[in-house]
Coordinates of N, CA and C in Angstrom, one line a residue:
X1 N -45.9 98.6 -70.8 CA -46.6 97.4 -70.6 C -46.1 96.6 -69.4
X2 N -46.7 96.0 -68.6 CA -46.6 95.2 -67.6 C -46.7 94.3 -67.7
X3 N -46.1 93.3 -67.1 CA -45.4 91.7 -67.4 C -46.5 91.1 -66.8
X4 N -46.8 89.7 -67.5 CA -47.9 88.9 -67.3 C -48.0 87.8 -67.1
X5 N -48.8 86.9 -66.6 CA -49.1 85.7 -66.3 C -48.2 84.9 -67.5
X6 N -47.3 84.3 -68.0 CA -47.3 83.9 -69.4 C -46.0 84.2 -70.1
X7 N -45.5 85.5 -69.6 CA -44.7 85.7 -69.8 C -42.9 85.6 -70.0
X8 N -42.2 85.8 -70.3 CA -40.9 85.2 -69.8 C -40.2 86.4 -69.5
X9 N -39.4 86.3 -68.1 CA -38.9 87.8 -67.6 C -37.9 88.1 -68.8
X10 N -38.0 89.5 -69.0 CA -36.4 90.1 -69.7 C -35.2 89.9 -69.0
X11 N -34.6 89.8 -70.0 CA -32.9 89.5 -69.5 C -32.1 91.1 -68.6
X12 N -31.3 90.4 -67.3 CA -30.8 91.3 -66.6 C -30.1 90.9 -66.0
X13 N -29.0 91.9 -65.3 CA -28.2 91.4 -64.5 C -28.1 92.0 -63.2
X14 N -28.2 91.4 -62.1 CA -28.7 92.3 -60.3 C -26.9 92.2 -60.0
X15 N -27.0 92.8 -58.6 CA -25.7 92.9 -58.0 C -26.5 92.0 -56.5
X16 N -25.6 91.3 -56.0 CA -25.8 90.5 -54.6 C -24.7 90.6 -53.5
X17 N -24.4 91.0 -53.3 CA -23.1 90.6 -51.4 C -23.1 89.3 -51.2
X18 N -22.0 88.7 -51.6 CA -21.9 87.2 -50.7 C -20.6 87.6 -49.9
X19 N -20.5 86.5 -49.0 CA -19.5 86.4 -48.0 C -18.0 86.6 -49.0
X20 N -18.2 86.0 -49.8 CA -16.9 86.6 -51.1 C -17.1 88.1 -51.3
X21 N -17.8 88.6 -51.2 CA -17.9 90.0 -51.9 C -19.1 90.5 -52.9
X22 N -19.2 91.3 -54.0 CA -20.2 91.3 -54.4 C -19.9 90.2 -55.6
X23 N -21.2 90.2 -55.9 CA -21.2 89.2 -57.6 C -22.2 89.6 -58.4
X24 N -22.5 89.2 -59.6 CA -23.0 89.5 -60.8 C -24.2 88.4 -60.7
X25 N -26.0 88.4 -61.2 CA -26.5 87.4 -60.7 C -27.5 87.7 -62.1
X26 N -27.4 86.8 -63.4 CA -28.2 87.5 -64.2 C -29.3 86.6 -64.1
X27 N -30.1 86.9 -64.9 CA -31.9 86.1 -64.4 C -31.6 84.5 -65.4
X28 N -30.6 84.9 -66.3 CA -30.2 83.2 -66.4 C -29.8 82.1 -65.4
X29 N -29.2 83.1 -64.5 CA -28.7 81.9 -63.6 C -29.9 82.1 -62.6
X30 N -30.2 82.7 -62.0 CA -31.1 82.6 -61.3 C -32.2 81.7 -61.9
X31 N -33.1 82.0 -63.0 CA -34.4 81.1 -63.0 C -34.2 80.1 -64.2
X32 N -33.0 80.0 -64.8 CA -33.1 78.8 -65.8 C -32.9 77.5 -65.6
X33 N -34.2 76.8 -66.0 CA -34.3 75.5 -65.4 C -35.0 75.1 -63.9
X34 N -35.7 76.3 -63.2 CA -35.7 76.7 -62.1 C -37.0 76.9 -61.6
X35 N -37.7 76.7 -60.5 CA -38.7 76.9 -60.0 C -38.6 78.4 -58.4
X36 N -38.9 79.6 -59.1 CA -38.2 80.3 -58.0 C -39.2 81.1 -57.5
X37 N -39.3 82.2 -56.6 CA -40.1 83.1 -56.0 C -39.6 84.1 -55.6
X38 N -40.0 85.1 -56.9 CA -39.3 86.1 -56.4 C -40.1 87.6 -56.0
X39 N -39.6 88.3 -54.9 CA -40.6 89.3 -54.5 C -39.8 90.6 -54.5
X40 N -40.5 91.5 -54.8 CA -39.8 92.9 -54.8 C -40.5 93.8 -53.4
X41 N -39.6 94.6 -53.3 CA -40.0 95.9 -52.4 C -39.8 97.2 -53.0
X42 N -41.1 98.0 -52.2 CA -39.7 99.6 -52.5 C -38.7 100.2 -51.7
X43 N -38.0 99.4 -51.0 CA -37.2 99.7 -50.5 C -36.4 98.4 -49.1
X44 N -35.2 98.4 -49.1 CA -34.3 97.3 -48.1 C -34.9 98.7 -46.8
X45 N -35.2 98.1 -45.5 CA -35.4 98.8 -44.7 C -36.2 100.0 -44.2
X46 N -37.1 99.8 -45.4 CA -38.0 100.6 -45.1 C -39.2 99.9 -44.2
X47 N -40.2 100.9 -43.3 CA -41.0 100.5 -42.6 C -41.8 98.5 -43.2
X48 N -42.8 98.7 -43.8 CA -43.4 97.6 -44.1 C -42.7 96.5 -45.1
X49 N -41.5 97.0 -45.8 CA -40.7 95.6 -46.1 C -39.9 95.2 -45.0
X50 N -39.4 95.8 -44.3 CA -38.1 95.4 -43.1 C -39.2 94.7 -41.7
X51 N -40.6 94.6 -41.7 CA -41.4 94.6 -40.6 C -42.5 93.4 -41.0
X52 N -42.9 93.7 -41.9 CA -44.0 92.7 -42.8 C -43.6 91.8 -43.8
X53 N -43.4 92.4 -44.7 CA -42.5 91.2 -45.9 C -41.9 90.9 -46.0
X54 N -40.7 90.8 -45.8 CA -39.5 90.3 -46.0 C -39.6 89.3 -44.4
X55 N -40.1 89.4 -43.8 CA -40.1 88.7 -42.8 C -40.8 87.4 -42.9
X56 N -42.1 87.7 -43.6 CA -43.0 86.7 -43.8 C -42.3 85.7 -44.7
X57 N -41.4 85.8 -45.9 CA -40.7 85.2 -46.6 C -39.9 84.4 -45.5
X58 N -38.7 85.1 -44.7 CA -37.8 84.1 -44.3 C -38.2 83.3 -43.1
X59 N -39.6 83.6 -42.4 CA -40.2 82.6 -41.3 C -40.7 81.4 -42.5
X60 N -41.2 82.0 -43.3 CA -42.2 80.5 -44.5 C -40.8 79.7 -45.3
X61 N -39.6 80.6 -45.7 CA -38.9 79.9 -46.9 C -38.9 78.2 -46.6
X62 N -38.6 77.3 -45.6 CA -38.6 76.2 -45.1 C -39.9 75.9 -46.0
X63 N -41.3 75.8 -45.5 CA -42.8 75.9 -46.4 C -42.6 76.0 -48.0
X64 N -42.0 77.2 -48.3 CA -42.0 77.6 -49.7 C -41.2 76.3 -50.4
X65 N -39.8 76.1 -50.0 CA -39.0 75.2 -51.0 C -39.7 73.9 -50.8
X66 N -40.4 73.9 -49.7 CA -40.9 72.3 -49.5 C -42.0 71.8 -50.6
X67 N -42.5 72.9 -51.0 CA -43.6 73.0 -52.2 C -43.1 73.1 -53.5
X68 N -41.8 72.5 -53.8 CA -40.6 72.5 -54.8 C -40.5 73.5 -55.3
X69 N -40.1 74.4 -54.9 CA -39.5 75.7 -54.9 C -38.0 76.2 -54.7
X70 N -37.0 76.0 -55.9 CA -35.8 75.8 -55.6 C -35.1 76.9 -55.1
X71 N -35.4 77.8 -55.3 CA -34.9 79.7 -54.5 C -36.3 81.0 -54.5
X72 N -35.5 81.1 -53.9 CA -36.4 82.6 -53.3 C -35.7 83.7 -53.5
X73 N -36.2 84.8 -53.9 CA -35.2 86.3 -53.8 C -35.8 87.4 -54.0
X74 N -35.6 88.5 -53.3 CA -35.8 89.7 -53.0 C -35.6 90.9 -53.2
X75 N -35.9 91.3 -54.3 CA -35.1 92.2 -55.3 C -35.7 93.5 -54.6
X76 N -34.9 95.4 -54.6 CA -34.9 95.9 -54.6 C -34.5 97.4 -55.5
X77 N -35.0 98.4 -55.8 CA -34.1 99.5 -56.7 C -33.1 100.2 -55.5
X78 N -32.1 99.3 -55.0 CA -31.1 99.9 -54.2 C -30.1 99.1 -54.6
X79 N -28.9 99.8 -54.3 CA -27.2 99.5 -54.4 C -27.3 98.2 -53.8
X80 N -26.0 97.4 -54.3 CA -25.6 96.0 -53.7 C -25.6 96.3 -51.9
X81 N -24.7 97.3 -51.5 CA -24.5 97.8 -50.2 C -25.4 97.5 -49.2
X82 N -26.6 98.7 -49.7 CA -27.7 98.3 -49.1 C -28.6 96.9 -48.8
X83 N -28.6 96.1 -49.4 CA -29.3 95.0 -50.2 C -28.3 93.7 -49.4
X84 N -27.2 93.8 -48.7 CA -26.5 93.0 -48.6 C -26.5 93.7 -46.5
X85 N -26.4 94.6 -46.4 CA -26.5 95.5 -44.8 C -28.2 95.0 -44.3
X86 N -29.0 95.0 -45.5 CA -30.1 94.3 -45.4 C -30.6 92.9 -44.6
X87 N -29.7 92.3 -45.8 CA -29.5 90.7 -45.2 C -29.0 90.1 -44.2
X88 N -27.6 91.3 -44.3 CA -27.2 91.0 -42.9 C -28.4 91.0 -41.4
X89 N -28.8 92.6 -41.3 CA -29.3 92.8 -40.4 C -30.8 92.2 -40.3
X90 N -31.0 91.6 -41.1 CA -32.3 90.6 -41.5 C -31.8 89.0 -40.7
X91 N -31.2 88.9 -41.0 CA -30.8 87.5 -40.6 C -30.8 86.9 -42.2
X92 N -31.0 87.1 -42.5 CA -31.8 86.7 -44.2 C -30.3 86.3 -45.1
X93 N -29.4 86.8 -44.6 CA -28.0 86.3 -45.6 C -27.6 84.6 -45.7
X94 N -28.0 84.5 -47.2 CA -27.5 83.1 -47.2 C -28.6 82.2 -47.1
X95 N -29.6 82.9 -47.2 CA -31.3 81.9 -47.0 C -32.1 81.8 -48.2
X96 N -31.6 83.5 -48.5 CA -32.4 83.8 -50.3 C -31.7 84.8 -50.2
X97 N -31.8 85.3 -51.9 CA -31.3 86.2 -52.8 C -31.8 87.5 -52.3
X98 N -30.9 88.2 -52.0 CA -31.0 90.3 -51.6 C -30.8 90.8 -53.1
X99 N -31.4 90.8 -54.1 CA -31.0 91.3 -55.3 C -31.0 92.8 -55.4
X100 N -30.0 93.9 -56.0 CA -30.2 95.0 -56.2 C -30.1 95.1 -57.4
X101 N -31.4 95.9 -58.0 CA -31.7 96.6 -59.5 C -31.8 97.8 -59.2
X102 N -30.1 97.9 -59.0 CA -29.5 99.5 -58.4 C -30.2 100.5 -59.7
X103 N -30.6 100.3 -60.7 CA -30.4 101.1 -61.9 C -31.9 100.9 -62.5
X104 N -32.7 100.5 -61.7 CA -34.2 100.2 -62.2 C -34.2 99.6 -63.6
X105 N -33.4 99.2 -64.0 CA -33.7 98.7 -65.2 C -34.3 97.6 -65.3
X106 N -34.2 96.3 -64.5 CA -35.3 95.2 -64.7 C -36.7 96.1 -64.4
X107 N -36.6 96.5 -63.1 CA -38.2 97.3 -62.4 C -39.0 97.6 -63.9
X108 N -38.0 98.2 -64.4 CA -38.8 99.3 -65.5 C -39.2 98.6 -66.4
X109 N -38.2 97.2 -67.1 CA -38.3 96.2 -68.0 C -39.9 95.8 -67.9
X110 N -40.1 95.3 -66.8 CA -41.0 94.7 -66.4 C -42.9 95.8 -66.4
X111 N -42.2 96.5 -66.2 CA -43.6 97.8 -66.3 C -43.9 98.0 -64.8
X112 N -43.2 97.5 -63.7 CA -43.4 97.7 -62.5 C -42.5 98.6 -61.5
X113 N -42.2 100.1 -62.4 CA -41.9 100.9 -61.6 C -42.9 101.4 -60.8
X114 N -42.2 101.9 -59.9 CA -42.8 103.5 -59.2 C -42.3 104.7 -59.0
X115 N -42.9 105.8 -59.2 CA -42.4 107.2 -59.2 C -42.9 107.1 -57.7
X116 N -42.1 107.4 -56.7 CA -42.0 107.5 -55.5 C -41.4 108.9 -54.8
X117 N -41.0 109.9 -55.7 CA -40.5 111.1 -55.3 C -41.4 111.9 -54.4
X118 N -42.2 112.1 -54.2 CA -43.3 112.6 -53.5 C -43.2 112.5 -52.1
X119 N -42.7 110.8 -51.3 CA -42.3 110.5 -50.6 C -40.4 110.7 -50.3
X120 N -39.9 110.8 -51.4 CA -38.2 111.1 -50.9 C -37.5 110.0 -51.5
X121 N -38.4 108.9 -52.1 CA -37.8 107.9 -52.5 C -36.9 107.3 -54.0
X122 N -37.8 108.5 -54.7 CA -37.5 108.2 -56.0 C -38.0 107.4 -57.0
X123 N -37.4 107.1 -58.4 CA -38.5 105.5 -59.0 C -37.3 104.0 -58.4
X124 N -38.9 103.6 -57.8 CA -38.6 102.4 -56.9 C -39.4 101.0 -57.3
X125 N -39.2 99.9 -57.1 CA -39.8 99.1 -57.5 C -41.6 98.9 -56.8
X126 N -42.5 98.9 -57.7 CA -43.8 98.3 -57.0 C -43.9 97.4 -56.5
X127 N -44.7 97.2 -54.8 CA -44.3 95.8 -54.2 C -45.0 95.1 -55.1
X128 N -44.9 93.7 -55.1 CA -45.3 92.4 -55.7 C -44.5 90.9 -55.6
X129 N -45.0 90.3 -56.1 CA -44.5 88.6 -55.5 C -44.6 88.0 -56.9
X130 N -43.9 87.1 -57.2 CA -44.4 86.3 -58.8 C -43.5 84.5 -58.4
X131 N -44.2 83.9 -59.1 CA -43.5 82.8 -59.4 C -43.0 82.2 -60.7
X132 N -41.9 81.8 -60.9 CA -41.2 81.8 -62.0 C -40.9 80.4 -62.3
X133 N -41.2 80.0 -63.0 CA -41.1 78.6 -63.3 C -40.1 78.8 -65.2
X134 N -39.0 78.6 -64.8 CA -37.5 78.5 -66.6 C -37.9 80.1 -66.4
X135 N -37.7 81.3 -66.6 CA -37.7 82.0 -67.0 C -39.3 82.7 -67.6
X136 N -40.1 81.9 -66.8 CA -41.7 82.0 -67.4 C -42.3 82.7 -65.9
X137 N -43.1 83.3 -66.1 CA -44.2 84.1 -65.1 C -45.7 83.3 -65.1
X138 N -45.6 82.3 -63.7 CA -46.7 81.5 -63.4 C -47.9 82.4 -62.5
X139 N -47.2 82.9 -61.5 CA -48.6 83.5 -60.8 C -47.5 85.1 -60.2
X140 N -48.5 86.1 -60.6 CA -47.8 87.5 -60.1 C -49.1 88.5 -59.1
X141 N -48.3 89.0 -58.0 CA -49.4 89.5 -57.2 C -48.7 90.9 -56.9
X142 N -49.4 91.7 -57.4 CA -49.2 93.4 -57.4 C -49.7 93.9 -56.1
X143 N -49.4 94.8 -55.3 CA -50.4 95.4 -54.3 C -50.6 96.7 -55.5
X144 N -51.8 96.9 -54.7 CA -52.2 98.1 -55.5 C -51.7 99.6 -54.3
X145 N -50.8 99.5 -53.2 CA -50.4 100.7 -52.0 C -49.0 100.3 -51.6
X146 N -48.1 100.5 -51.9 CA -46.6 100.3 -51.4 C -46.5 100.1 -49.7
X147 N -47.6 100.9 -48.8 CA -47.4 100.3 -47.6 C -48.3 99.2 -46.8
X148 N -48.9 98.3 -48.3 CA -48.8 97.4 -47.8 C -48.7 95.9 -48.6
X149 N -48.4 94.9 -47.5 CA -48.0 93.8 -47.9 C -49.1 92.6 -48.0
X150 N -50.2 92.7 -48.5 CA -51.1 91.4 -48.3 C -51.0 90.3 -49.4
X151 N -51.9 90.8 -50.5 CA -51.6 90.1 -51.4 C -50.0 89.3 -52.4
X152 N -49.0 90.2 -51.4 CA -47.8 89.7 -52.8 C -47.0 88.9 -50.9
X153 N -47.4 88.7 -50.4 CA -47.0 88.1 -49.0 C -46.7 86.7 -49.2
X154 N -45.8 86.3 -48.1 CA -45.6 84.4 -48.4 C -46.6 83.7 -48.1
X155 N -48.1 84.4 -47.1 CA -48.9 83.4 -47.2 C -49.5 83.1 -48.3
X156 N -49.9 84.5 -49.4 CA -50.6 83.8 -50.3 C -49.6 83.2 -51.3
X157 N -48.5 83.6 -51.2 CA -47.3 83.1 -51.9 C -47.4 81.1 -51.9
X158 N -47.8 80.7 -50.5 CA -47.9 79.1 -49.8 C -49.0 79.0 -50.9
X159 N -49.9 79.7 -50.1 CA -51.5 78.8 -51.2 C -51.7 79.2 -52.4
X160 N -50.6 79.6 -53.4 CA -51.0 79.4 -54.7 C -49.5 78.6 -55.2
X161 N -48.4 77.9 -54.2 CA -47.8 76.9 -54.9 C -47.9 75.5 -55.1

């Protein structure tokens, strides 16, 4: 089953890189009490998230939080490593959350895997965008093609906060 407008995310815990090292980031801390936006990819560095989305996020995040939006984050089914070499090479470190769900288990919680083997990638997260208001699912935008980024993008991300 796939997670819905209405909903409240399941409980989990990501790995993040900070300048300290790695840390533990479970969805308590992240969205309790919280107004957040969070977007997935299938992949840190792949063509259309390293080029189109993830970009579109950190040129708008300024826009996004101004529309009381207290965090932003970017979850991936990749190692902390990755996810943090990401940020780095993003500029993106320290602006919003590089979260890895090294072990698909939120991805999967949520009903928004993908079997991606076909491509080399394996099961990877389906791109999408959602807004989280305490731990609740206010607006979620699926693409229906992994290479591309429209609908789960920061612009529509702007005009529906």
């Amino acid at each position: 089953m796939t997670i819905a407008i209405g909903d409240k995310l399941p409980a989990a815990t990501f790995k993040e890189k900070t300048a300290d090292g790695p840390v533990e980031v479970s969805t308590d801390q992240l969205f309790k009490g919280k107004r957040v936006v969070l977007f997935a990819v299938p992949g840190a560095f792949t063509p259309t998230c390293s080029l189109n989305h993830l970009p579109g996020y950190l040129e708008n995040r300024d826009s996004i939080l101004a529309k009381g939006v207290d965090d932003i984050a970017v979850l991936s089914v990749n190692d902390w490593h990755v996810m943090g070499a990401w940020a780095e090479q993003s500029g993106g470190m320290g602006k919003i959350h590089f979260l890895a769900d090294w072990n698909a288990g939120f991805t999967k919680a949520l009903g928004l895997d993908a079997d991606l083997s076909a491509g080399g990638l394996g099961v990877r997260s389906k791109r999408y965008s959602m807004l989280v208001e305490d731990g609740v699912v206010k607006s979620l935008n699926v693409e229906e093609s992994p290479g591309q980024a429209t609908i789960s993008g920061a612009a529509t991300m702007i005009e529906q906060l």
